[in-house]
PDB file of C-alpha atoms in Angstrom:
ATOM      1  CA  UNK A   1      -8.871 -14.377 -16.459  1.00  0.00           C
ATOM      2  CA  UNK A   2      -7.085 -13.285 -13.058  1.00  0.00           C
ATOM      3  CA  UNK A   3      -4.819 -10.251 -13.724  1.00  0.00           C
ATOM      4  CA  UNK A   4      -2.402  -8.667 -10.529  1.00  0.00           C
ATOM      5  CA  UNK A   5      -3.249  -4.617  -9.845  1.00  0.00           C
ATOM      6  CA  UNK A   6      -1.611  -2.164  -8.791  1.00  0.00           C
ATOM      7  CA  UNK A   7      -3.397   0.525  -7.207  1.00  0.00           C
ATOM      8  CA  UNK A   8      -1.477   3.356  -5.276  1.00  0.00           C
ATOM      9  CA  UNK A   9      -1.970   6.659  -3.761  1.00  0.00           C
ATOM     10  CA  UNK A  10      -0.283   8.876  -1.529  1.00  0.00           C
ATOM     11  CA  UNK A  11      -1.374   9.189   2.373  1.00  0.00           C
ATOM     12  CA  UNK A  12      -5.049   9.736   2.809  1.00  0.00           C
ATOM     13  CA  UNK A  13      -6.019   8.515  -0.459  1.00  0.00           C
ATOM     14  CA  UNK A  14      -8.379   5.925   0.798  1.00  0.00           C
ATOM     15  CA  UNK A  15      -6.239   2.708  -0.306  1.00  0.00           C
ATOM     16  CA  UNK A  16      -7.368   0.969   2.870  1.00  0.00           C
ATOM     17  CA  UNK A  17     -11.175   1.941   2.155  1.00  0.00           C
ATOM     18  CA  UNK A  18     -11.253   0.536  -0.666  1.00  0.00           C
ATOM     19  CA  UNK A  19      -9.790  -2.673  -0.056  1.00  0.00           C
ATOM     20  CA  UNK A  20     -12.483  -3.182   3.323  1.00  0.00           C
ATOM     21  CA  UNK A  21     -15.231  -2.131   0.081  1.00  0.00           C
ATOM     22  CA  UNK A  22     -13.800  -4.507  -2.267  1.00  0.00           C
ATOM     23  CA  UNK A  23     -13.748  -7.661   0.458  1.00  0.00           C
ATOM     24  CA  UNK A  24     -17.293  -6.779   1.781  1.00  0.00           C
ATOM     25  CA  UNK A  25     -18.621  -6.880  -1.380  1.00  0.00           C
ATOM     26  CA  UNK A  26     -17.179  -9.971  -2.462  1.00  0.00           C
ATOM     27  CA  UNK A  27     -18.367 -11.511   0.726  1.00  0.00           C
ATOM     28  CA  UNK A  28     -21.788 -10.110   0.596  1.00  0.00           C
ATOM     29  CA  UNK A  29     -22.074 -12.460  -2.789  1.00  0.00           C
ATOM     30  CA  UNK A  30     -20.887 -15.486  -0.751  1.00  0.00           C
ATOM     31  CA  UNK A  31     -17.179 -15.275  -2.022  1.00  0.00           C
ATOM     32  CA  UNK A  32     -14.111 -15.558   0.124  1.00  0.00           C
ATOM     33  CA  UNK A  33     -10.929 -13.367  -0.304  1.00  0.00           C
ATOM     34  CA  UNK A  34      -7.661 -13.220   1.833  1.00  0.00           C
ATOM     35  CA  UNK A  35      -7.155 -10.010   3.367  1.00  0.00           C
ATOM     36  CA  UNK A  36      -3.081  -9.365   3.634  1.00  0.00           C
ATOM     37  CA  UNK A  37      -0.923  -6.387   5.043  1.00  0.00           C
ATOM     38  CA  UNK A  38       3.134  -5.790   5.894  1.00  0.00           C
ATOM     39  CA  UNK A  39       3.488  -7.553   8.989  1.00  0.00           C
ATOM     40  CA  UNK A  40       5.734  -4.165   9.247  1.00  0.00           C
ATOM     41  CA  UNK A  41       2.917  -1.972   9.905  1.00  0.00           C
ATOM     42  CA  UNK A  42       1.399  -2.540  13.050  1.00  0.00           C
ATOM     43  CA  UNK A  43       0.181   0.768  14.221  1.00  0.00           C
ATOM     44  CA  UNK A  44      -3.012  -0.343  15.337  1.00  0.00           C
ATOM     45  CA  UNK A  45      -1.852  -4.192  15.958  1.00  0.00           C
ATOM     46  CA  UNK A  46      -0.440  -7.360  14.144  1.00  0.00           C
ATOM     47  CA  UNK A  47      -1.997  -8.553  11.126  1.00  0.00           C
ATOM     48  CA  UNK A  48      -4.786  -5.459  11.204  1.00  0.00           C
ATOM     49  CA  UNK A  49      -5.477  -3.620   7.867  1.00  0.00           C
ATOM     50  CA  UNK A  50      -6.730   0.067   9.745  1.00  0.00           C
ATOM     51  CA  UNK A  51      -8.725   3.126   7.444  1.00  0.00           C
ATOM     52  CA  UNK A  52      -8.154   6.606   9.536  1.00  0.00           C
ATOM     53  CA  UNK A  53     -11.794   6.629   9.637  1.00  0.00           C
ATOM     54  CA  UNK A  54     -12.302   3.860  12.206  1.00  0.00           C
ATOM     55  CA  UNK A  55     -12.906   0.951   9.918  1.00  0.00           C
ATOM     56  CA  UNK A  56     -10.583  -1.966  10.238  1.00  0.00           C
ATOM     57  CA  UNK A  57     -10.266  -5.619  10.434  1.00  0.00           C
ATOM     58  CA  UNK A  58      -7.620  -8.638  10.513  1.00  0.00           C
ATOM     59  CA  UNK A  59      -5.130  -9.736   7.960  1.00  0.00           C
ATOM     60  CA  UNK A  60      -2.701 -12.115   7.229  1.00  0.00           C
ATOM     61  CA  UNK A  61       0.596 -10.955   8.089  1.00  0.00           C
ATOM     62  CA  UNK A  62       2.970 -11.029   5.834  1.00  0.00           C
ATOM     63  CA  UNK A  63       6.731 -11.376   6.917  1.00  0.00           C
ATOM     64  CA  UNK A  64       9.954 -11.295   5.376  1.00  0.00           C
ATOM     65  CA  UNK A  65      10.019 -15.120   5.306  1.00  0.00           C
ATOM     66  CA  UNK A  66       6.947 -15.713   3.903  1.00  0.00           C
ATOM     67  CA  UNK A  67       5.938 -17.355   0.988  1.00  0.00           C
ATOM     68  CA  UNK A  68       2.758 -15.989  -0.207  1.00  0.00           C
ATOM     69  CA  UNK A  69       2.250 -18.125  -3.070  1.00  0.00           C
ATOM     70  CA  UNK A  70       2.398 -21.295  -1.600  1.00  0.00           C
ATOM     71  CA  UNK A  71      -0.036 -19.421   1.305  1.00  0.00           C
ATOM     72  CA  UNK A  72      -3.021 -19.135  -0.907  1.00  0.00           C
ATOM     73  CA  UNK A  73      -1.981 -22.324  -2.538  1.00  0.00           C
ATOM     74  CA  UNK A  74      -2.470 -23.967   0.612  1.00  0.00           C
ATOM     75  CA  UNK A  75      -6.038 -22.179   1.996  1.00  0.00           C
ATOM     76  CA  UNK A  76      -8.252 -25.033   2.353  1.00  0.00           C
ATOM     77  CA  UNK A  77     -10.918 -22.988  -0.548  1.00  0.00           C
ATOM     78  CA  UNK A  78      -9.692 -21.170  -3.315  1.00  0.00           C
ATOM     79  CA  UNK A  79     -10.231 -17.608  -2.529  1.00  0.00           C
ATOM     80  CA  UNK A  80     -12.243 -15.130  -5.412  1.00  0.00           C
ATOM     81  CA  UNK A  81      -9.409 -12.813  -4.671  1.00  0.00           C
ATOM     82  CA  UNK A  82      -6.590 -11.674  -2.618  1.00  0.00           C
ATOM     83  CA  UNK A  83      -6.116  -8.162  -1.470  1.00  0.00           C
ATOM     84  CA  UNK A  84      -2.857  -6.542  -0.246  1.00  0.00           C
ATOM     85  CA  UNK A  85      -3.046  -3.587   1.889  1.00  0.00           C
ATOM     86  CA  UNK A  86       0.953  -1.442   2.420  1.00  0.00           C
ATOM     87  CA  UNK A  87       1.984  -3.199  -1.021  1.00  0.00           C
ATOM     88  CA  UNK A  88       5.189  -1.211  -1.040  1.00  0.00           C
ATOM     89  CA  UNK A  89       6.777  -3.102   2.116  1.00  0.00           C
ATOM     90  CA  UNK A  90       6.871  -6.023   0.305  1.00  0.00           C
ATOM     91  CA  UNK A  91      10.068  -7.459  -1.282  1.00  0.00           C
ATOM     92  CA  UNK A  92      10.835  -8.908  -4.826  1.00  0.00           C
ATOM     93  CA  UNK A  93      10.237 -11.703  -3.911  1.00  0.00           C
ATOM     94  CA  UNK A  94       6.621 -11.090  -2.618  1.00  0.00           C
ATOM     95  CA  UNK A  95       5.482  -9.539  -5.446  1.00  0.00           C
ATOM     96  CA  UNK A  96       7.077 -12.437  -7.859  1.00  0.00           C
ATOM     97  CA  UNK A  97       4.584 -14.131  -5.568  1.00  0.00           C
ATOM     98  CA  UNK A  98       1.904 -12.644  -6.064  1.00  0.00           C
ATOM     99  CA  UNK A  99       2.409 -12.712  -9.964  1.00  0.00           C
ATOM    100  CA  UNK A 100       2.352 -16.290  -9.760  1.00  0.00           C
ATOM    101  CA  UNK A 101      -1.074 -16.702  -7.764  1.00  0.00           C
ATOM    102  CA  UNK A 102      -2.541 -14.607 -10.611  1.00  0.00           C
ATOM    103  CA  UNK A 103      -0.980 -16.929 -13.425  1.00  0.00           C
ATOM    104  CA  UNK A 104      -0.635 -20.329 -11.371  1.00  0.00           C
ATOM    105  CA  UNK A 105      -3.682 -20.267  -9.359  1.00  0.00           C
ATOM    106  CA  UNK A 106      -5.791 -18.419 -11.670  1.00  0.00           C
ATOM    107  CA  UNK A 107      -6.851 -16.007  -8.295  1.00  0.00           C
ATOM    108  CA  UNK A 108      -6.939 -11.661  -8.726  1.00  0.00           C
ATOM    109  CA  UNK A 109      -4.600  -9.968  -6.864  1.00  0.00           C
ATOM    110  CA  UNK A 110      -5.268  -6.363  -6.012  1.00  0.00           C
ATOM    111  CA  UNK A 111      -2.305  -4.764  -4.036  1.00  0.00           C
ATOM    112  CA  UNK A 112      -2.331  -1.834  -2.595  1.00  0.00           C
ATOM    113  CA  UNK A 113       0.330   1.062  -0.982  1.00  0.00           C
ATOM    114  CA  UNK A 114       2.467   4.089  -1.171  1.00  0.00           C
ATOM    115  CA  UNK A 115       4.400   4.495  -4.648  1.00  0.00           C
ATOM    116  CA  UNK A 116       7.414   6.321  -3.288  1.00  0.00           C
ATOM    117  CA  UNK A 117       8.494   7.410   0.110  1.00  0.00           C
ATOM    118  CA  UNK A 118       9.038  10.678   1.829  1.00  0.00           C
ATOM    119  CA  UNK A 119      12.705  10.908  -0.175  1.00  0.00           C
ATOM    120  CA  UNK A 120      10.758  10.726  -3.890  1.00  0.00           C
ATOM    121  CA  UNK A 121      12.274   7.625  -4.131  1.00  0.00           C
ATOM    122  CA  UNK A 122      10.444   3.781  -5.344  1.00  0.00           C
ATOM    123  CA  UNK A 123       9.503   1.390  -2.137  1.00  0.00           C
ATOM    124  CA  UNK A 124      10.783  -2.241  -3.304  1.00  0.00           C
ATOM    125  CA  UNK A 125       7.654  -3.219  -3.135  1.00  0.00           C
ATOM    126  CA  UNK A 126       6.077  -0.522  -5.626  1.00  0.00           C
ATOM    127  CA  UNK A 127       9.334  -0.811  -8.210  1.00  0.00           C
ATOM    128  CA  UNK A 128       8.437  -4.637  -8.821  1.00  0.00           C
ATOM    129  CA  UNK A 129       4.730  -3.968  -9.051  1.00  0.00           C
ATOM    130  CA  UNK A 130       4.851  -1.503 -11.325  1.00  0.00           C
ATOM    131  CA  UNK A 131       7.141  -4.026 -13.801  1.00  0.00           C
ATOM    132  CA  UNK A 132       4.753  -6.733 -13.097  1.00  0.00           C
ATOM    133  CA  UNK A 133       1.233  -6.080 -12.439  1.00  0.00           C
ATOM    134  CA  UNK A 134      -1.585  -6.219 -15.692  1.00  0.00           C
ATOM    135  CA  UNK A 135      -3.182  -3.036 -14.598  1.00  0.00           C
ATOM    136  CA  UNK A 136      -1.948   0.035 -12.660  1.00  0.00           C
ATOM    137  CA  UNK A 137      -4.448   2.861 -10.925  1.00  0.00           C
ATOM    138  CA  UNK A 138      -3.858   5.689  -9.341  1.00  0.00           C
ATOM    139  CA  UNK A 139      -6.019   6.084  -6.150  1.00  0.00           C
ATOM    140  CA  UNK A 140      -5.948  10.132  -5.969  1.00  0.00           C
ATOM    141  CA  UNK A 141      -6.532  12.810  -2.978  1.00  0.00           C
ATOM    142  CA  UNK A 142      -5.422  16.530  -2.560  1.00  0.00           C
ATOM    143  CA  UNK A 143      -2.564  18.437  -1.695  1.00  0.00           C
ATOM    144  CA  UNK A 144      -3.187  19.624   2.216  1.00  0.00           C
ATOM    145  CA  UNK A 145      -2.024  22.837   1.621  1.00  0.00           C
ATOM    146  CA  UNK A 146      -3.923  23.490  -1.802  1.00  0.00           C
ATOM    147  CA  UNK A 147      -5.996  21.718  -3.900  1.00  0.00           C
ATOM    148  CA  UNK A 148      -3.970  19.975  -6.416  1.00  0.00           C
ATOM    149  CA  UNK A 149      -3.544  16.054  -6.902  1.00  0.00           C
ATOM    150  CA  UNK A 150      -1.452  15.088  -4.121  1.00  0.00           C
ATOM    151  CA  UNK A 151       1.688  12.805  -5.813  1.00  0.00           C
ATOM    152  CA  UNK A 152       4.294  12.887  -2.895  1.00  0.00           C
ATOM    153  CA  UNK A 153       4.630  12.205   0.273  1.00  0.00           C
ATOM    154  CA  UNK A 154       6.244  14.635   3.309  1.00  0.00           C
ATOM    155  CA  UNK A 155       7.662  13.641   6.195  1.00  0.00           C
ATOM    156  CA  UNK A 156       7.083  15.853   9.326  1.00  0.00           C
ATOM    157  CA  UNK A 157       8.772  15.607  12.746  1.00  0.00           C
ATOM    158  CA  UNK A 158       7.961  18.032  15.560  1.00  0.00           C
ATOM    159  CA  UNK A 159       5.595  19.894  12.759  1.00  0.00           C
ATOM    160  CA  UNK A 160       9.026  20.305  10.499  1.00  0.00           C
ATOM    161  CA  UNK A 161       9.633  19.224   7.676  1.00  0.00           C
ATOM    162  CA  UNK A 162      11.849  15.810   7.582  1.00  0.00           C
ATOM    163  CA  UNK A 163      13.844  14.688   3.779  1.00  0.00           C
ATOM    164  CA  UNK A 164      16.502  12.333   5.563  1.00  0.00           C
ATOM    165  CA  UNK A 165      16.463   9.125   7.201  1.00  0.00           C
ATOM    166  CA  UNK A 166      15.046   5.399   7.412  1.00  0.00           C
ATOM    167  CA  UNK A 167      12.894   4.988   4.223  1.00  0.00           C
ATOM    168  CA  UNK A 168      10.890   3.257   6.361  1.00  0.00           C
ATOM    169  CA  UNK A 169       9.293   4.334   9.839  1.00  0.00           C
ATOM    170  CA  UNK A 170       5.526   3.284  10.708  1.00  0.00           C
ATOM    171  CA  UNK A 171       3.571   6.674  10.845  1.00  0.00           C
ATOM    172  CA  UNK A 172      -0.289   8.014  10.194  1.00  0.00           C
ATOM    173  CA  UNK A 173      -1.287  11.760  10.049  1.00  0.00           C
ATOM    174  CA  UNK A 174       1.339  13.104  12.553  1.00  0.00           C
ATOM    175  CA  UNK A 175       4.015  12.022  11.031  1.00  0.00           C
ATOM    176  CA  UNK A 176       2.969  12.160   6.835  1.00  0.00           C
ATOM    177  CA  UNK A 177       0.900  14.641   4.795  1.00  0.00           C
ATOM    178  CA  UNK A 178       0.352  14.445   1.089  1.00  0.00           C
ATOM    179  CA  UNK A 179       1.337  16.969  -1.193  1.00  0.00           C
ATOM    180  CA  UNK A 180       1.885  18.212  -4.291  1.00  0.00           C
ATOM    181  CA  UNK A 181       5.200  18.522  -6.055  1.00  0.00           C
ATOM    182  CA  UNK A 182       5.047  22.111  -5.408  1.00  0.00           C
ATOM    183  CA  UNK A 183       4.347  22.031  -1.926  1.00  0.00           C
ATOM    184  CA  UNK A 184       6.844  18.651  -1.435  1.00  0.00           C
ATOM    185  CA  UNK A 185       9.673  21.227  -2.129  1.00  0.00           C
ATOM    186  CA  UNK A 186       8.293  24.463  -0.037  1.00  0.00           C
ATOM    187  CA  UNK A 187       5.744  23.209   2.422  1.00  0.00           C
ATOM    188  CA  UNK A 188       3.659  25.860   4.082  1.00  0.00           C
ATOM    189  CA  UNK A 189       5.096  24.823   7.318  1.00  0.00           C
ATOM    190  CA  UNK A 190       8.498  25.781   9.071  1.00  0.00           C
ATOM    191  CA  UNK A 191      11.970  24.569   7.861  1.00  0.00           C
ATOM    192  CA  UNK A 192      13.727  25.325  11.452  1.00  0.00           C
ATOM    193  CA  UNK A 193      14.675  23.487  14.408  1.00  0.00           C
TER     194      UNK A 193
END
């Protein structure tokens, strides 16, 4: 029985990693999946799901306008699953989507992102998986400035800490840096301009 997951982590986690794992295996075994990622990220091109440690390969975009269920309904072969890399930048209505390729189409969805932005606050994406999906993991990673689980996510600009702005704007390493709660509030770099 095909169930939707939810699997998030802050920056660094390895989300991306495990998504490349997850298709290779299934296509080792001869079984085709649909790789998909925010058409909003494109930090290292259009449609391209990117790990930080050189691994990557292409995607389905997904855009605003897109209807993902009627996507997979169309693919020529019924994929074994369907994998969502930067899950939160979807909308409700993506997700709702998704729910309905599990139920409808009988296919697995595994989605994964970010949980909550650089403001503590739920992406629209995240909120609406976390009602809907069957089964929710947390992908963990450490704190860079100690060793506790990492839950948030800090914003830098120029090295300083950032906790205004856009909730969304397309960054990697030197621009986010996981941390702990503790660390969230006083971060172990510089506060001035």
């Amino acid at each position: 029985m095909a169930q939707l997951y939810y699997k998030y982590g802050t920056m660094n986690s390895g989300k991306t990693i495990e998504i490349l794992k997850v298709a290779h295996n299934y296509e080792e075994q001869g079984k085709p999946v649909v790789i998909m990622t925010s058409a909003l990220d494109t930090r290292d091109g259009y449609g391209i799901v990117s790990s930080r440690i050189g691994m990557r390969r292409e995607a389905i975009a997904i855009t605003n306008e897109m209807d993902v269920f009627e996507y997979v309904k169309a693919l020529p072969e019924k994929p074994y699953c369907v994998l969502i890399d930067e899950c939160q930048f979807l909308t409700k209505k993506h997700v709702y989507d998704l729910a309905r390729v599990v139920d409808d189409l009988d296919v697995p969805v595994m989605a994964f992102g970010l949980k909550n932005d650089f403001q503590n606050e739920l992406f629209e994406g995240s909120k609406y998986l976390l009602l809907l999906a069957d089964k929710i993991d947390e992908i963990k990673t450490i704190c860079q400035f100690c060793s506790k689980k990492a839950t948030m996510v800090l914003r830098t600009e120029n090295g300083k800490p950032v906790y205004e702005g856009n909730q969304i704007q397309i960054g990697g390493n030197e621009t986010y840096i996981p941390v702990c709660r503790k660390h969230y509030f006083n971060p172990m770099i510089s506060k001035e301009k």
